[in-house]
Every structure is written in C-alpha cells, then in structure tokens.
Short mmCIF file of C-alpha atoms in Angstrom, two decimals:
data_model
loop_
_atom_site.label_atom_id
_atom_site.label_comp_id
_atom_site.label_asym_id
_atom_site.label_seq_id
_atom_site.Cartn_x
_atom_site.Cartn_y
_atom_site.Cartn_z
CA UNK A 19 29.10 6.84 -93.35
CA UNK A 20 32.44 8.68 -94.08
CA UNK A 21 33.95 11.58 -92.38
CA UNK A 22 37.31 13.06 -94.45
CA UNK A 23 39.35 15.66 -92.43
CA UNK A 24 40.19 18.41 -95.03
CA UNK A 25 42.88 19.85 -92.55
CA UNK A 26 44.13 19.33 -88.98
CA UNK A 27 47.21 17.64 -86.50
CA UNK A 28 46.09 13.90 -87.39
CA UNK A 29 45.87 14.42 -90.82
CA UNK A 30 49.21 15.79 -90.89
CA UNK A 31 50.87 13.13 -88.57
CA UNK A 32 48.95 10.41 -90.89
CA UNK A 33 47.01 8.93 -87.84
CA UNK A 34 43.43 9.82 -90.05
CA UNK A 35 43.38 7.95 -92.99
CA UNK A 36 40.37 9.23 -95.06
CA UNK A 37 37.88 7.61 -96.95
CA UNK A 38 36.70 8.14 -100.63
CA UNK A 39 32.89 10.05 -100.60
CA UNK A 40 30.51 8.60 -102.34
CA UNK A 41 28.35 12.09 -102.08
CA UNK A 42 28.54 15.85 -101.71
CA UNK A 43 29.52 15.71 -98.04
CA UNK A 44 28.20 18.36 -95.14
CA UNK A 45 31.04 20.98 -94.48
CA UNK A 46 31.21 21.13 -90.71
CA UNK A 47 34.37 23.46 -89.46
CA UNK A 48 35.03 23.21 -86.19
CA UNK A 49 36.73 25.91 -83.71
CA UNK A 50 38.74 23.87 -81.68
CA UNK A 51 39.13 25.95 -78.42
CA UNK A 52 40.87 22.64 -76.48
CA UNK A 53 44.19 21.91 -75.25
CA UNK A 54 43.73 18.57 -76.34
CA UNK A 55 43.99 19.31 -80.09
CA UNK A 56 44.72 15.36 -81.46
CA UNK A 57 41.99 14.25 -79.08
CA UNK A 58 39.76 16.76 -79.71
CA UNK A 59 40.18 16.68 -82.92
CA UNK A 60 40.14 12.34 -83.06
CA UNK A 61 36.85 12.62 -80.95
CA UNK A 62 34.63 14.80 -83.00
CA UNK A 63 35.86 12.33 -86.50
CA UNK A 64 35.11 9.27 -84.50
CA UNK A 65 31.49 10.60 -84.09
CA UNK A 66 31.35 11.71 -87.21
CA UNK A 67 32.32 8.62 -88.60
CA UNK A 68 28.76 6.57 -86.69
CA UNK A 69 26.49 8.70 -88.42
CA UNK A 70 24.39 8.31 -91.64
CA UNK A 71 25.88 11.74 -93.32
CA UNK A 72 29.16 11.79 -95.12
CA UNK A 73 31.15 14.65 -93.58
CA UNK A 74 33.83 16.90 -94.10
CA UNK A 75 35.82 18.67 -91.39
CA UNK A 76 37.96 21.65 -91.24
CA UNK A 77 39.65 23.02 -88.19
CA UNK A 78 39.86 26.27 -87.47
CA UNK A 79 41.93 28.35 -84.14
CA UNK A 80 41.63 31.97 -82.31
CA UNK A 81 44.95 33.86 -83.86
CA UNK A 82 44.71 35.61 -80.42
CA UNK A 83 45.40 32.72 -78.45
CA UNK A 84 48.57 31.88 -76.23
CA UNK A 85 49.33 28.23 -77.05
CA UNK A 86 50.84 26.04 -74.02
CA UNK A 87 50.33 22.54 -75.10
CA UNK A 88 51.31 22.59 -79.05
CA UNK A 89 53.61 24.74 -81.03
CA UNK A 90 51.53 27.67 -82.62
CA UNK A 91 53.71 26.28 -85.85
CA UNK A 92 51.85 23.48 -86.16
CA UNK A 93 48.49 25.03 -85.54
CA UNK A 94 49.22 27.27 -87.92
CA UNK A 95 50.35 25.03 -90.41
CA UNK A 96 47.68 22.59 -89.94
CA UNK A 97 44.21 24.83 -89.20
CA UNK A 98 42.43 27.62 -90.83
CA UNK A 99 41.94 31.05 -89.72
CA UNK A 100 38.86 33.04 -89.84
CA UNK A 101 40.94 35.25 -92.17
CA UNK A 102 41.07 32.26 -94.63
CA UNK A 103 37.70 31.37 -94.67
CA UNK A 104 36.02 34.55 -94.31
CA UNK A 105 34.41 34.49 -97.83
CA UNK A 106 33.22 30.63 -97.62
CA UNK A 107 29.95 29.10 -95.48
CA UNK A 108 29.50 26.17 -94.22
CA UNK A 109 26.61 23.18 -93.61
CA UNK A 110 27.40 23.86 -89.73
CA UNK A 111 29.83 24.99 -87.52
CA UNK A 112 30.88 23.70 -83.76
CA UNK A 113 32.86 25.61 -81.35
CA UNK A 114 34.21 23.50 -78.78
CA UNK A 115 34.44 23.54 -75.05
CA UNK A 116 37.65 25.59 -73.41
CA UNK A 117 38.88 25.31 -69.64
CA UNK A 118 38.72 29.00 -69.02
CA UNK A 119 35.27 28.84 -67.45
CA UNK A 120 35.89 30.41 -64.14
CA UNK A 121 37.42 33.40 -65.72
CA UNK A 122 35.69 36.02 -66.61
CA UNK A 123 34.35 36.10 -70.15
CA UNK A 124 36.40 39.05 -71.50
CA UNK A 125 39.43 38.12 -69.43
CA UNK A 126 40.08 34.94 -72.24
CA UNK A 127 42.86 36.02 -74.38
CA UNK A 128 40.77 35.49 -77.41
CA UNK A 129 37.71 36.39 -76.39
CA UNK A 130 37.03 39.85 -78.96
CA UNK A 131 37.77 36.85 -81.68
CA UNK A 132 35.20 34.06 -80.29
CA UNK A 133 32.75 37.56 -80.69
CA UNK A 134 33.96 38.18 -84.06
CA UNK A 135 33.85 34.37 -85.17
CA UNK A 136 30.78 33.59 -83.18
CA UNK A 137 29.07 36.38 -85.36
CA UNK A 138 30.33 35.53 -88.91
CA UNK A 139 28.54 31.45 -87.89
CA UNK A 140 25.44 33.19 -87.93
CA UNK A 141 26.25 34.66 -91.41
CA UNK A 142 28.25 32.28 -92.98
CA UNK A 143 26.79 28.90 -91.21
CA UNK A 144 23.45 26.80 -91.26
CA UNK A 145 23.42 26.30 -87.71
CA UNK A 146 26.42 26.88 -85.07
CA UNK A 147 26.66 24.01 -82.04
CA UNK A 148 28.39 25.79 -79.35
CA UNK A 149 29.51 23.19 -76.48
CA UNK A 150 30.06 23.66 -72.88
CA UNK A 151 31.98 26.61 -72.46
CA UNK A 152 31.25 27.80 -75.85
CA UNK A 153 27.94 27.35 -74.91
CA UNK A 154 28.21 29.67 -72.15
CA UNK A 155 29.53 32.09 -73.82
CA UNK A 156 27.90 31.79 -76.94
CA UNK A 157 24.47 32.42 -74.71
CA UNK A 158 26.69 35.34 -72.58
CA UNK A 159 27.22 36.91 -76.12
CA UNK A 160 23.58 36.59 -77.98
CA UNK A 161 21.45 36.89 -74.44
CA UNK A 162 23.73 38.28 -72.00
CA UNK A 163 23.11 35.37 -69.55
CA UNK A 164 26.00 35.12 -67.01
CA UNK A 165 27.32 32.06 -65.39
CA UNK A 166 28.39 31.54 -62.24
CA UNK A 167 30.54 29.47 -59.89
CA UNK A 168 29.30 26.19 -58.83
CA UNK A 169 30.54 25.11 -55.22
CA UNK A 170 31.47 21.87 -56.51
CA UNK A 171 32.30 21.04 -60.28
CA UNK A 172 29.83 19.38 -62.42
CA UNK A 173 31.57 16.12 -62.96
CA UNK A 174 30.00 13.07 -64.64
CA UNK A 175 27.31 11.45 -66.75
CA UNK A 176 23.85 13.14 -66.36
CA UNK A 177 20.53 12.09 -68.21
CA UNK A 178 17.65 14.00 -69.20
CA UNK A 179 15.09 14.32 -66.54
CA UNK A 180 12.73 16.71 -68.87
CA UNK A 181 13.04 16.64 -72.51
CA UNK A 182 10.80 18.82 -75.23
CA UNK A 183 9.46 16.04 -77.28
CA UNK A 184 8.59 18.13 -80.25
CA UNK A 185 12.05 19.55 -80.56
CA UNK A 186 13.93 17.39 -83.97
CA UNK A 187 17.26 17.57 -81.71
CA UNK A 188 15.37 15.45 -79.42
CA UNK A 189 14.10 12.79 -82.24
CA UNK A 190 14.64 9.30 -81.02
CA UNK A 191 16.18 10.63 -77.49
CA UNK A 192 12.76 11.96 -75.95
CA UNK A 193 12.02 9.05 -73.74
CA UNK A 194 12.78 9.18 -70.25
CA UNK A 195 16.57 8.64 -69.59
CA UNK A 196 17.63 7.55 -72.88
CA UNK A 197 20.01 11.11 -73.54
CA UNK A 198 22.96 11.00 -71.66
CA UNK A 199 25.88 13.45 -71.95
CA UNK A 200 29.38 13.79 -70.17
CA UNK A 201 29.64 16.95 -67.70
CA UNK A 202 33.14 18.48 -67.00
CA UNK A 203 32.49 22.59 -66.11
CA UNK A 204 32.95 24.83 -62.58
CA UNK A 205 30.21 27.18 -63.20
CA UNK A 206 26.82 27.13 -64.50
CA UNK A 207 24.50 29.37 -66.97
CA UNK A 208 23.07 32.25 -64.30
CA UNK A 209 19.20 31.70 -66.19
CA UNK A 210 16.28 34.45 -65.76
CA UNK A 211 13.09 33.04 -64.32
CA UNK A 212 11.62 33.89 -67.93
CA UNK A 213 13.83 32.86 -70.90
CA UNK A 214 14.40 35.65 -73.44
CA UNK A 215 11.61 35.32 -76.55
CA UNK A 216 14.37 33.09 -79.07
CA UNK A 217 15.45 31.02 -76.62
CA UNK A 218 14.56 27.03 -75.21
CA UNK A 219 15.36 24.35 -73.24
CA UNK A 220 14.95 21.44 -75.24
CA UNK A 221 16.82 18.77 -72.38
CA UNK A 222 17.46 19.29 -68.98
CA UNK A 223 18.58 17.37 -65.79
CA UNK A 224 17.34 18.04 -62.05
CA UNK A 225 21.35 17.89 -60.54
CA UNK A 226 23.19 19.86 -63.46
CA UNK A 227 20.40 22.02 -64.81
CA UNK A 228 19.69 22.55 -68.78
CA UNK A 229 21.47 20.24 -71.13
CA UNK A 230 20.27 21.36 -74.86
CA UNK A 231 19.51 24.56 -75.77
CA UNK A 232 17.96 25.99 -79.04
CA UNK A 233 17.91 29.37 -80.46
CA UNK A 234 16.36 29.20 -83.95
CA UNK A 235 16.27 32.69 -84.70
CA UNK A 236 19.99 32.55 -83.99
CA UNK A 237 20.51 29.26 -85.48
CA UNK A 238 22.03 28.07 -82.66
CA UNK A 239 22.65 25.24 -80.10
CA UNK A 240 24.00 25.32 -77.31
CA UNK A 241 25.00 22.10 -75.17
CA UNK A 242 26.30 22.11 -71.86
CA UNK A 243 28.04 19.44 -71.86
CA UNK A 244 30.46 17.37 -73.91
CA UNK A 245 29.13 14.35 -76.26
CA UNK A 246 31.78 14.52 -78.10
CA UNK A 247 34.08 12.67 -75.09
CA UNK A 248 35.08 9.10 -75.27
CA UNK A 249 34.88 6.04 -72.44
CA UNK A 250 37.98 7.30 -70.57
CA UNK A 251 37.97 11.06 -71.31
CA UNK A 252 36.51 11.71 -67.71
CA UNK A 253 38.91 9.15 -65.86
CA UNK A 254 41.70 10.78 -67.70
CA UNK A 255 40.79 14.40 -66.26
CA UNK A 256 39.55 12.87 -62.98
CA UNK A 257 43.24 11.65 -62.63
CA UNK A 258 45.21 15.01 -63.94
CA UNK A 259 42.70 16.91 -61.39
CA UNK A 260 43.67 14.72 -58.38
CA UNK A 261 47.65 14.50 -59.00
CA UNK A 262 47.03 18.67 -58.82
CA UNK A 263 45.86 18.01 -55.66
CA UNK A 264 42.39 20.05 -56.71
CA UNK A 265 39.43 18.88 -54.87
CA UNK A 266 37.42 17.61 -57.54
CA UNK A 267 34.35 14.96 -56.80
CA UNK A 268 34.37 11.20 -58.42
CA UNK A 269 32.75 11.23 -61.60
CA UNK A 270 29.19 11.25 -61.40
CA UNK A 271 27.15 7.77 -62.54
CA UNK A 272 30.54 7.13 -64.42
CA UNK A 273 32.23 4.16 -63.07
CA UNK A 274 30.26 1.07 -62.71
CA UNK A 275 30.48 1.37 -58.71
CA UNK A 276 31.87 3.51 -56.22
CA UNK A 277 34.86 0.93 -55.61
CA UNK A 278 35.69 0.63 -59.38
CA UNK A 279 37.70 1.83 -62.41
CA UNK A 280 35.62 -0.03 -65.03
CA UNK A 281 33.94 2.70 -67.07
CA UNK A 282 29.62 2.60 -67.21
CA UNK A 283 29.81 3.70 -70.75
CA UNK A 284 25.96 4.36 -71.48
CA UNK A 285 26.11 7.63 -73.88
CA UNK A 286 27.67 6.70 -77.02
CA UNK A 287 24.34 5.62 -78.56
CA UNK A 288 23.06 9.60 -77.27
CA UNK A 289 25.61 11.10 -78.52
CA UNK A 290 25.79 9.41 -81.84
CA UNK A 291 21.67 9.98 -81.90
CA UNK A 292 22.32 13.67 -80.97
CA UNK A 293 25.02 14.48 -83.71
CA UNK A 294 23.05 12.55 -86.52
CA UNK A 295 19.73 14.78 -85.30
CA UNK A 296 22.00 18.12 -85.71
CA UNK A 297 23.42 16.40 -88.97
CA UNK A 298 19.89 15.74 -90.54
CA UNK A 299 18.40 19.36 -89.39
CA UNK A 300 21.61 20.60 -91.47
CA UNK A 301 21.14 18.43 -94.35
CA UNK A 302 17.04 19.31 -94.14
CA UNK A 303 18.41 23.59 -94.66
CA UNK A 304 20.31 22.23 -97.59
CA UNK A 305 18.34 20.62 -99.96
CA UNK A 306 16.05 23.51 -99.19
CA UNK A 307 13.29 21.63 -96.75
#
C-alpha cells in the first residue's frame, strides 16, 4: 500500500517521494536510536511500503543524546521531540535498535529519556515494538531482566526453532523455519527460569535464544533482532567490524557459502509477514475489534 513520511532526513533531502492516501493511514512514530539515520530511516519506509496498510511515519530523537554521525541541526530540524508530541497518540510506536548494548543500561547518555518515552508509548500508543536493543531495555525497564555479555556476538540470520502458534504475531509464520530475522547484538536477555506473569515467548531459536516477545498487558513487543535490515545491511557491518580489526564471526546462514559474498536473502517475505501481523493487530485496536 502507501507509506508517506510526515517528517525525517529523506524527506528533507527529497530522496522519499510520497504517495497520495487513499485512506485514514496508521500513525506509526518511530524513535530512531541509530547512527544510521537515512538508512534507518529508508529501511523501516521500504517495509512499510510491502504491506497491505497505508502508513504514516514520524520520527522522533532522545534530546539527551550526543550526536557523532549527523549534525544535531538537522535532527532537530527534521524529527520530533517527545516535547512536541506529548499531547498526541499514535496507532503504534517502534523504538529502534542502538549500538550501546554492552554498556550498562543507565550509562547511555539518554537513557532517563528512553524511561520517560518508553512510558508515555504505553499511554499515548496502541502497541510499542521495541527492537533489539530497545528490546532489551524495554524488558530491563518493565521486568527488570538484565542482559549479559555473549562470548561471541550474535551475528547472522536465525529461524524460529519453536514458535507459539496461537500468538496473531505469528499468523502465517508458525510453520517450522519459515520466520527468519537478522541478528547483530553482543549480549543477550539474562531470562528467569519462570517468566514474569505478562510476559511470552512467542518465537525462539536454539543458537540465539528468544526472538519475539509479547507483553499484552504492557502492549508491548519486543524483538531481538532486526527485520527491519536490508540484503547487505549485515555485509556492510561485517566489513566496518573487520577494518576495526574487532574479532567479529562471519555472518551466520548469511552468505550463500562459506567461500562467498553473494547474499542468501531468505527473510524479506518474514519480515514483511511480521510487520503486516503488528500492522493488522494495530488496525484490529482501532476500529475497536
């Protein structure tokens, strides 16, 4: 369908063209936590764009946060605040991954604001889809589950080994194998042996550990992972990681074989399933159903 971008660095530099709705579009704002703002930003619209709802998205950024890879200018210029949406809601919100995972929660420079934000969702939001490590810290803040360091980073394409059938997330993705979703993190959720009352796991894999999340008293989601990532996303950070020198592993059931470059992209279909499933649970808590 159509996805219009009501704010944000593409829009601005003219490289998102939008398209004319037809209907009252879902309002999705996004906190994009990513140093990667244009393809961040490109990647979420591109998914958006596959699915059967017409969208709009706004962009939103932490005020606290110590920009290195664009001018604070232009974010400033070109996303919200929460102080300038404070007083709206929205159909759904999504928080995006961060690479501050192996610090310390409350050591991120705007970590009292992802609190403060990550509370108002639950207020002012349908449903918040926190991803990687949002999701992390989304379940740090609502269940006080920790995370840990992994000895070696989680680093490639992972399917579902178990997946709760009955879960609407799951619709059309419960079969063995079929949901797929790009890993990129250095620590891992720290789970008790019984999960707290509120909260499931809906998709899981035996090498990486849970994939989906729910919380429905919370209204919340939280994904591991990033299906939001394009074909060469992972070859592009596989690449930056190695020129570091940082001893990161070969992508995980990524490239087509160990001696190649050529991309196995298998989980666009899973994560355009995925989104439309969070899209139609949205659209299902708007018309009232």
């Amino acid at each position: 369908m159509t996805v219009i971008a009501t704010n944000g660095l593409l829009k601005a530099q003219h490289q998102w063209i939008d398209d004319e709705l037809q209907t009252d579009p879902l309002q999705i704002l996004i906190l994009n936590l990513m140093p990667t703002k244009l393809e961040t930003e490109r990647q979420f619209l591109q998914r958006f764009a596959a699915v059967d709802q017409d969208v709009a998205v706004t962009f939103m950024y932490p005020t606290r946060h110590h920009f290195k890879t664009v001018s604070r200018a232009a974010i400033v210029a070109n996303y919200v605040s929460i102080d300038q949406v404070v007083d709206q809601s929205f159909d759904g919100v999504i928080i995006t991954g961060a690479p501050v995972e192996q610090l310390p929660f409350e050591d991120v420079d705007y970590w009292h604001e992802f609190v403060a934000i990550s509370d108002w969702t639950h207020r002012h939001a349908s449903q918040t889809l926190y991803e990687c490590w949002a999701a992390q810290a989304g379940l740090y803040q609502d269940f006080d589950i920790p995370k840990y360091d992994l000895p070696q980073k989680a680093f490639g394409i992972y399917a579902a080994t178990t997946v709760d059938e009955h879960a609407q997330l799951m619709s059309g993705l419960s079969a063995g194998g079929l949901l797929k979703m790009p890993q990129s993190r250095h620590t891992a959720l720290d789970l008790p042996a019984t999960l707290p009352a509120d909260l499931q796991v809906v998709a899981a894999n035996a090498e990486v550990g849970p994939l989906v999340l729910t919380a429905p008293n919370q209204r919340a989601v939280y994904v591991t992972g990033h299906p939001e990532y394009t074909a060469d996303t992972l070859a592009r950070e596989y690449r930056r990681d190695r020129r570091k020198q940082l001893a990161v592993p070969v992508p995980q059931h990524y490239f087509k074989s160990p001696a190649s470059t050529a991309v196995n992209y298998s989980w666009p279909d899973a994560s355009r399933r995925f989104y439309q499933n969070w899209l139609t649970s949205l659209t299902l808590t708007k018309v009232g159903l």
